[in-house]
XYZ file of N, CA and C in Angstrom:
654
model
N 96.706 39.090 99.037
C 97.101 40.202 99.907
C 98.499 40.698 99.576
N 99.377 39.744 99.184
C 100.751 40.149 98.865
C 100.771 41.052 97.641
N 99.943 40.708 96.648
C 99.875 41.563 95.461
C 99.371 42.960 95.814
N 98.385 43.039 96.714
C 97.877 44.338 97.165
C 98.968 45.144 97.858
N 99.749 44.457 98.715
C 100.828 45.153 99.419
C 101.888 45.659 98.444
N 102.218 44.847 97.435
C 103.175 45.294 96.423
C 102.637 46.516 95.661
N 101.347 46.491 95.356
C 100.740 47.627 94.643
C 100.807 48.901 95.496
N 100.494 48.745 96.790
C 100.558 49.900 97.696
C 101.980 50.417 97.803
N 102.956 49.522 97.885
C 104.366 49.930 98.002
C 104.806 50.698 96.754
N 104.477 50.173 95.576
C 104.857 50.851 94.343
C 104.173 52.222 94.235
N 102.909 52.293 94.679
C 102.197 53.580 94.645
C 102.844 54.576 95.600
N 103.204 54.108 96.776
C 103.853 54.999 97.734
C 105.229 55.445 97.239
N 105.982 54.558 96.617
C 107.278 54.940 96.054
C 107.114 55.986 94.952
N 106.083 55.824 94.135
C 105.821 56.821 93.083
C 105.458 58.169 93.698
N 104.638 58.159 94.762
C 104.293 59.406 95.445
C 105.525 60.074 96.032
N 106.412 59.275 96.609
C 107.636 59.839 97.182
C 108.494 60.489 96.103
N 108.622 59.834 94.960
C 109.399 60.413 93.854
C 108.762 61.703 93.346
N 107.431 61.723 93.255
C 106.745 62.937 92.810
C 106.897 64.078 93.820
N 106.948 63.731 95.102
C 107.128 64.763 96.119
C 108.572 65.269 96.187
N 109.523 64.392 95.859
C 110.927 64.797 95.939
C 111.325 65.744 94.819
N 110.774 65.553 93.628
C 111.152 66.353 92.473
C 110.033 67.344 92.145
N 110.472 68.534 91.733
C 109.508 69.592 91.437
C 108.889 69.342 90.069
N 107.717 68.796 90.074
C 106.984 68.497 88.852
C 105.601 69.147 88.927
N 104.911 69.258 87.801
C 103.560 69.841 87.851
C 102.588 69.058 88.723
N 102.862 67.761 88.885
C 101.958 66.942 89.695
C 102.175 67.130 91.193
N 103.347 67.675 91.594
C 103.614 67.773 93.028
C 102.636 68.729 93.715
N 102.341 69.840 93.050
C 101.391 70.782 93.639
C 100.015 70.145 93.814
N 99.589 69.372 92.812
C 98.296 68.685 92.901
C 98.299 67.664 94.035
N 99.403 66.926 94.190
C 99.490 65.935 95.270
C 99.471 66.613 96.633
N 100.184 67.725 96.740
C 100.212 68.446 98.024
C 98.822 68.965 98.372
N 98.113 69.518 97.382
C 96.746 69.984 97.637
C 95.832 68.830 98.043
N 96.042 67.657 97.408
C 95.230 66.482 97.766
C 95.490 66.060 99.205
N 96.772 66.030 99.607
C 97.095 65.673 100.990
C 96.572 66.719 101.974
N 96.595 67.989 101.559
C 96.038 69.038 102.437
C 94.558 68.803 102.696
N 93.839 68.411 101.650
C 92.407 68.142 101.816
C 92.169 66.883 102.643
N 93.039 65.877 102.451
C 92.873 64.627 103.211
C 93.074 64.873 104.699
N 94.005 65.772 105.048
C 94.313 66.026 106.459
C 93.295 66.943 107.137
N 92.276 67.360 106.398
C 91.230 68.178 106.999
C 90.006 67.300 107.309
N 89.264 67.710 108.293
C 88.035 67.000 108.635
C 88.293 65.605 109.180
N 87.642 64.599 108.578
C 87.766 63.214 109.039
C 88.908 62.462 108.376
N 89.654 63.096 107.499
C 90.749 62.445 106.806
C 91.795 61.856 107.729
N 92.312 62.610 108.711
C 93.308 62.028 109.619
C 92.796 60.821 110.388
N 91.512 60.828 110.762
C 90.935 59.687 111.496
C 90.926 58.435 110.614
N 90.542 58.608 109.346
C 90.494 57.463 108.421
C 91.897 56.914 108.187
N 92.866 57.819 107.989
C 94.244 57.373 107.742
C 94.796 56.646 108.964
N 94.546 57.184 110.146
C 95.027 56.516 111.362
C 94.365 55.143 111.555
N 93.078 55.077 111.204
C 92.385 53.785 111.316
C 93.003 52.744 110.385
N 93.288 53.152 109.151
C 93.910 52.217 108.195
C 95.298 51.808 108.671
N 96.063 52.789 109.166
C 97.393 52.473 109.671
C 97.349 51.528 110.855
N 96.394 51.772 111.766
C 96.255 50.882 112.927
C 95.867 49.469 112.491
N 95.004 49.379 111.478
C 94.601 48.046 110.983
C 95.793 47.302 110.385
N 96.588 48.009 109.577
C 97.778 47.381 108.980
C 98.763 46.967 110.064
N 98.893 47.809 111.099
C 99.817 47.467 112.187
C 99.352 46.219 112.945
N 98.038 46.105 113.175
C 97.501 44.917 113.864
C 97.735 43.664 113.038
N 97.500 43.781 111.722
C 97.744 42.622 110.845
C 99.228 42.275 110.845
N 100.086 43.299 110.894
C 101.527 43.057 110.975
C 101.893 42.315 112.247
N 101.333 42.728 113.375
C 101.598 42.042 114.650
C 101.100 40.601 114.593
N 99.943 40.399 113.945
C 99.400 39.038 113.822
C 100.326 38.147 112.990
N 100.859 38.697 111.897
C 101.767 37.923 111.046
C 103.063 37.597 111.787
N 103.560 38.576 112.526
C 104.784 38.339 113.305
C 104.543 37.284 114.380
N 103.382 37.357 115.005
C 103.061 36.372 116.052
C 102.955 34.960 115.451
N 102.308 34.842 114.298
C 102.195 33.521 113.639
C 103.574 32.992 113.249
N 104.432 33.913 112.752
C 105.788 33.508 112.379
C 106.577 33.031 113.589
N 106.440 33.741 114.706
C 107.146 33.345 115.929
C 106.623 32.012 116.465
N 105.324 31.782 116.303
C 104.751 30.502 116.758
C 105.341 29.333 115.964
N 105.467 29.520 114.658
C 106.045 28.463 113.830
C 107.508 28.227 114.193
N 108.245 29.317 114.430
C 109.658 29.183 114.794
C 109.813 28.490 116.163
N 108.911 28.765 117.075
C 108.991 28.101 118.392
C 108.786 26.583 118.256
N 107.878 26.197 117.387
C 107.650 24.761 117.197
C 108.889 24.085 116.612
N 109.595 24.834 115.740
C 110.820 24.253 115.184
C 111.922 24.203 116.223
N 111.941 25.152 117.147
C 112.958 25.150 118.198
C 112.702 24.035 119.221
N 111.461 23.636 119.370
C 111.132 22.566 120.318
C 111.543 21.174 119.799
N 112.057 21.119 118.608
C 112.504 19.830 118.056
C 111.553 19.221 117.085
N 110.428 19.871 116.903
C 109.451 19.338 115.959
C 109.908 19.625 114.545
N 109.685 18.684 113.670
C 110.065 18.852 112.267
C 108.946 19.592 111.545
N 109.314 20.704 110.879
C 108.315 21.494 110.158
C 107.991 20.827 108.840
N 106.738 20.693 108.577
C 106.299 20.149 107.301
C 106.346 21.251 106.232
N 106.239 20.934 104.992
C 106.288 21.955 103.925
C 105.225 23.031 104.067
N 104.080 22.655 104.593
C 103.022 23.665 104.768
C 103.441 24.731 105.771
N 104.039 24.306 106.907
C 104.505 25.276 107.904
C 105.612 26.168 107.338
N 106.476 25.574 106.516
C 107.544 26.368 105.913
C 106.974 27.418 104.954
N 105.979 27.015 104.184
C 105.333 27.977 103.268
C 104.629 29.080 104.051
N 103.935 28.671 105.145
C 103.233 29.660 105.968
C 104.226 30.631 106.636
N 105.368 30.048 107.095
C 106.374 30.910 107.719
C 106.922 31.914 106.716
N 107.212 31.441 105.518
C 107.720 32.354 104.476
C 106.669 33.416 104.115
N 105.401 32.971 104.040
C 104.329 33.908 103.709
C 104.174 34.974 104.798
N 104.176 34.516 106.076
C 104.040 35.493 107.179
C 105.226 36.447 107.217
N 106.424 35.919 106.950
C 107.607 36.787 106.945
C 107.528 37.821 105.833
N 107.104 37.385 104.645
C 106.979 38.320 103.521
C 105.893 39.352 103.788
N 104.742 38.901 104.302
C 103.658 39.847 104.597
C 104.078 40.859 105.666
N 104.736 40.364 106.720
C 105.177 41.270 107.783
C 106.180 42.287 107.246
N 107.111 41.821 106.398
C 108.098 42.737 105.814
C 107.422 43.782 104.931
N 106.489 43.322 104.087
C 105.803 44.252 103.187
C 104.952 45.258 103.959
N 104.239 44.791 104.982
C 103.415 45.722 105.772
C 104.280 46.711 106.548
N 105.403 46.226 107.069
C 106.317 47.154 107.729
C 106.854 48.195 106.766
N 107.176 47.751 105.539
C 107.660 48.688 104.526
C 106.572 49.676 104.131
N 105.325 49.195 104.057
C 104.202 50.084 103.745
C 104.048 51.169 104.811
N 104.088 50.751 106.074
C 103.976 51.734 107.154
C 105.149 52.720 107.141
N 106.358 52.210 106.862
C 107.525 53.094 106.803
C 107.401 54.112 105.670
N 106.977 53.657 104.498
C 106.795 54.586 103.374
C 105.668 55.585 103.648
N 104.609 55.128 104.330
C 103.518 56.055 104.689
C 104.026 57.151 105.608
N 104.862 56.757 106.573
C 105.446 57.745 107.473
C 106.351 58.714 106.705
N 107.125 58.196 105.759
C 107.982 59.055 104.948
C 107.156 60.049 104.129
N 106.053 59.576 103.538
C 105.193 60.465 102.751
C 104.606 61.563 103.628
N 104.162 61.199 104.827
C 103.597 62.185 105.744
C 104.634 63.230 106.132
N 105.858 62.778 106.435
C 106.909 63.716 106.824
C 107.337 64.605 105.651
N 107.417 64.003 104.450
C 107.759 64.806 103.271
C 106.712 65.893 103.024
N 105.455 65.521 103.122
C 104.388 66.511 102.938
C 104.486 67.613 103.989
N 104.754 67.228 105.223
C 104.873 68.213 106.296
C 106.041 69.157 106.044
N 107.202 68.603 105.668
C 108.379 69.442 105.450
C 108.220 70.328 104.221
N 107.546 69.819 103.183
C 107.307 70.655 102.002
C 106.401 71.828 102.351
N 105.369 71.565 103.153
C 104.490 72.664 103.592
C 105.255 73.678 104.428
N 106.078 73.177 105.348
C 106.870 74.090 106.170
C 107.820 74.908 105.305
N 108.414 74.282 104.297
C 109.323 74.993 103.404
C 108.583 76.063 102.608
N 107.382 75.731 102.141
C 106.593 76.724 101.405
C 106.210 77.899 102.299
N 105.800 77.613 103.527
C 105.469 78.697 104.459
C 106.703 79.536 104.784
N 107.851 78.869 104.929
C 109.075 79.593 105.215
C 109.465 80.491 104.050
N 109.296 79.988 102.828
C 109.596 80.820 101.662
C 108.664 82.013 101.572
N 107.374 81.784 101.842
C 106.429 82.903 101.827
C 106.782 83.924 102.895
N 107.177 83.440 104.072
C 107.571 84.360 105.145
C 108.813 85.149 104.764
N 109.779 84.452 104.136
C 110.991 85.141 103.703
C 110.692 86.169 102.618
N 109.805 85.823 101.679
C 109.438 86.781 100.637
C 108.735 88.001 101.239
N 107.843 87.745 102.205
C 107.171 88.855 102.876
C 108.167 89.733 103.627
N 109.120 89.082 104.307
C 110.140 89.841 105.037
C 111.007 90.651 104.077
N 111.343 90.051 102.913
C 112.135 90.780 101.927
C 111.372 91.988 101.385
N 110.070 91.783 101.112
C 109.259 92.903 100.625
C 109.173 94.009 101.679
N 108.976 93.609 102.935
C 108.928 94.611 103.999
C 110.259 95.319 104.139
N 111.362 94.554 103.994
C 112.684 95.161 104.086
C 112.909 96.144 102.947
N 112.463 95.747 101.729
C 112.606 96.661 100.601
C 111.783 97.919 100.795
N 110.532 97.725 101.240
C 109.683 98.905 101.481
C 110.260 99.775 102.577
N 110.852 99.130 103.608
C 111.475 99.903 104.680
C 112.677 100.687 104.166
N 113.496 100.024 103.309
C 114.654 100.725 102.746
C 114.220 101.858 101.832
N 113.162 101.611 101.024
C 112.647 102.685 100.168
C 112.114 103.838 101.007
N 111.369 103.481 102.072
C 110.872 104.535 102.968
C 111.999 105.261 103.660
N 113.056 104.498 104.006
C 114.208 105.122 104.651
C 114.893 106.087 103.700
N 115.032 105.672 102.413
C 115.636 106.557 101.428
C 114.783 107.798 101.226
N 113.468 107.564 101.138
C 112.561 108.708 100.980
C 112.631 109.631 102.189
N 112.657 109.046 103.383
C 112.766 109.859 104.589
C 114.079 110.613 104.625
N 115.167 109.966 104.144
C 116.451 110.647 104.109
C 116.417 111.843 103.176
N 115.767 111.663 102.017
C 115.637 112.783 101.091
C 114.767 113.886 101.686
N 113.680 113.478 102.356
C 112.820 114.479 102.991
C 113.561 115.233 104.086
N 114.353 114.488 104.887
C 115.123 115.142 105.948
C 116.134 116.110 105.356
N 116.778 115.689 104.242
C 117.737 116.572 103.590
C 117.054 117.832 103.073
N 115.866 117.659 102.451
C 115.126 118.822 101.953
C 114.692 119.730 103.099
N 114.235 119.111 104.210
C 113.855 119.914 105.374
C 115.049 120.650 105.947
N 116.221 119.985 105.947
C 117.436 120.655 106.428
C 117.777 121.860 105.586
N 117.637 121.699 104.256
C 117.899 122.835 103.377
C 116.902 123.962 103.615
N 115.622 123.600 103.780
C 114.613 124.632 104.063
C 114.897 125.334 105.383
N 115.323 124.547 106.402
C 115.648 125.149 107.698
C 116.824 126.105 107.561
N 117.844 125.712 106.753
C 119.005 126.593 106.551
C 118.578 127.888 105.870
N 117.685 127.764 104.863
C 117.192 128.967 104.177
C 116.403 129.856 105.130
N 115.565 129.226 105.961
C 114.781 129.999 106.932
C 115.678 130.690 107.952
N 116.745 129.992 108.383
C 117.686 130.619 109.315
C 118.359 131.833 108.683
N 118.745 131.699 107.412
C 119.365 132.839 106.718
C 118.382 134.006 106.627
N 117.114 133.681 106.309
C 116.105 134.741 106.240
C 115.897 135.398 107.606
N 115.900 134.568 108.663
C 115.722 135.120 110.013
C 116.867 136.048 110.371
N 118.109 135.631 110.050
C 119.269 136.496 110.326
C 119.168 137.802 109.535
N 118.747 137.690 108.270
C 118.594 138.891 107.453
C 117.539 139.809 108.045
N 116.401 139.215 108.469
C 115.343 140.039 109.077
C 115.796 140.655 110.390
N 116.594 139.883 111.179
C 117.107 140.446 112.425
C 118.035 141.627 112.168
N 118.914 141.473 111.151
C 119.808 142.598 110.827
C 119.011 143.798 110.326
N 117.992 143.512 109.452
C 117.145 144.610 108.983
C 116.387 145.248 110.135
N 115.895 144.414 111.065
C 115.173 144.955 112.212
C 116.092 145.804 113.085
N 117.338 145.337 113.244
C 118.293 146.113 114.046
C 118.610 147.455 113.388
N 118.803 147.436 112.049
C 119.072 148.699 111.346
C 117.856 149.622 111.404
N 116.640 149.013 111.247
C 115.424 149.826 111.350
C 115.283 150.409 112.752
N 115.684 149.604 113.784
C 115.621 150.123 115.152
C 116.555 151.309 115.347
N 117.757 151.171 114.782
C 118.694 152.299 114.877
C 118.153 153.525 114.163
N 117.597 153.299 112.959
C 116.995 154.423 112.234
C 115.852 155.039 113.025
N 115.052 154.180 113.683
C 113.937 154.691 114.480
C 114.443 155.517 115.660
N 115.522 155.032 116.306
C 116.084 155.779 117.426
C 116.628 157.134 116.976
N 117.320 157.138 115.814
C 117.840 158.412 115.294
C 116.699 159.346 114.903
N 115.624 158.749 114.318
C 114.469 159.585 113.952
C 113.798 160.151 115.202
N 113.717 159.312 116.271
C 113.148 159.827 117.525
C 114.009 160.938 118.111
N 115.344 160.765 118.025
C 116.234 161.818 118.538
C 116.068 163.101 117.727
N 115.982 162.945 116.390
C 115.765 164.126 115.546
C 114.431 164.781 115.851
N 113.421 163.959 116.059
C 112.098 164.517 116.379
C 112.121 165.273 117.705
N 112.844 164.681 118.705
C 112.958 165.374 119.995
C 113.707 166.690 119.857
N 114.756 166.687 119.011
C 115.507 167.936 118.802
C 114.643 168.969 118.102
N 113.878 168.500 117.090
C 112.982 169.436 116.393
C 111.912 169.974 117.327
N 111.420 169.059 118.232
C 110.402 169.537 119.172
C 110.969 170.609 120.100
N 112.208 170.346 120.589
C 112.840 171.344 121.449
C 113.096 172.651 120.705
N 113.500 172.529 119.425
C 113.721 173.742 118.621
C 112.413 174.491 118.426
N 111.321 173.694 118.173
C 110.024 174.352 117.990
C 109.580 175.048 119.275
N 109.835 174.398 120.436
C 109.483 175.045 121.706
C 110.281 176.333 121.889
N 111.576 176.269 121.494
C 112.403 177.488 121.610
C 111.899 178.583 120.700
N 111.509 178.182 119.473
C 110.967 179.179 118.536
C 109.670 179.776 119.056
N 108.831 178.950 119.670
C 107.573 179.462 120.219
C 107.827 180.440 121.353
N 108.771 180.074 122.210
C 109.101 180.977 123.315
C 109.679 182.295 122.795
N 110.525 182.169 121.758
C 111.092 183.390 121.167
C 110.002 184.222 120.516
N 109.032 183.492 119.852
C 107.929 184.187 119.219
C 107.067 184.906 120.251
N 106.810 184.249 121.374
C 106.025 184.895 122.448
C 106.760 186.110 123.006
N 108.083 185.955 123.130
C 108.862 187.082 123.661
C 108.840 188.257 122.695
N 108.947 187.955 121.395
C 108.908 189.034 120.404
C 107.546 189.712 120.387
N 106.481 188.870 120.522
C 105.151 189.475 120.590
C 105.009 190.390 121.790
N 105.557 189.917 122.891
C 105.474 190.751 124.102
C 106.279 192.048 123.949
N 107.480 191.939 123.335
C 108.285 193.147 123.105
C 107.580 194.096 122.144
N 106.954 193.471 121.123
C 106.242 194.294 120.155
C 105.091 195.023 120.810
N 104.387 194.299 121.718
C 103.275 194.936 122.415
C 103.764 196.062 123.324
N 104.904 195.823 123.950
C 105.462 196.872 124.813
C 105.857 198.096 124.006
N 106.433 197.823 122.806
C 106.825 198.962 121.948
C 105.598 199.733 121.500
N 104.564 198.977 121.181
C 103.348 199.664 120.773
C 102.781 200.535 121.906
N 102.822 199.957 123.090
C 102.313 200.726 124.231
C 103.135 201.982 124.461
N 104.451 201.829 124.314
C 105.330 202.996 124.503
C 105.065 204.046 123.437
N 104.902 203.568 122.173
C 104.633 204.521 121.103
C 103.301 205.225 121.314
N 102.324 204.444 121.772
C 101.034 205.082 122.025
C 101.118 206.115 123.148
N 101.886 205.753 124.149
C 102.034 206.697 125.266
C 102.800 207.948 124.829
N 103.788 207.748 123.974
C 104.541 208.900 123.466
C 103.655 209.728 122.574
N 102.803 209.128 121.791
C 101.929 209.871 120.881
C 100.890 210.657 121.640
N 100.462 210.201 122.791
C 99.456 210.927 123.564
C 100.085 212.079 124.335
N 101.338 212.092 124.622
C 101.966 213.119 125.460
C 101.977 214.478 124.783
N 102.369 214.792 123.591
C 102.356 216.122 122.971
C 100.954 216.667 122.822
N 100.046 215.775 122.514
C 98.684 216.261 122.365
C 98.182 216.858 123.674
N 98.604 216.227 124.826
C 98.170 216.772 126.119
C 98.787 218.085 126.412
N 100.077 218.240 126.012
C 100.754 219.513 126.259
C 100.133 220.604 125.430
N 99.773 220.363 124.183
C 99.157 221.391 123.344
C 97.827 221.832 123.867
N 97.106 220.952 124.365
C 95.778 221.330 124.869
C 95.868 222.195 126.101
N 97.002 222.109 126.843
C 97.191 222.960 127.998
C 97.553 224.347 127.512
């Protein structure tokens, strides 16, 4: 059993070294632990750990029993001394095995958390870059829109001035048209008056032309 415990300790120390340093095998080990922690893997690991812990308690209890017999004044024979040394070594090795197992579990957990944190930071950096690029693009678009708005305002002012000048021209044209209309009305009235005078002259001439003829006939 002691040889088995030494083998487990050396294997766990090798795993810890592989997890501490970035090597090609670390990714494979992490993936293996990820698979072990899925499904029934945690139950099996806890069962093995509980078994080792029970054996550790048993070894400690046997060691304490031997020590109590020596404290009672009884002389320990060589067999008890060998058993005490064996139980002490087994208890120490099993405790070290459990401690290294806990270290491996925590290292795996922290490495996973670190990888997730790095992925989150990379995602946040990408989002920040895209946001800054979008912000720059939006700033350029806003600047272009501002320039277009300034051009449109200038065009509106120009159209307003043109509209105002056209309005003035329209008012002057309306005034000229009204004056021409009044002049035309005056000309028509003058024309009617001349026609009436002409008709009166004709009537007078006709009346004058008929008067001598009447006198001659008398």
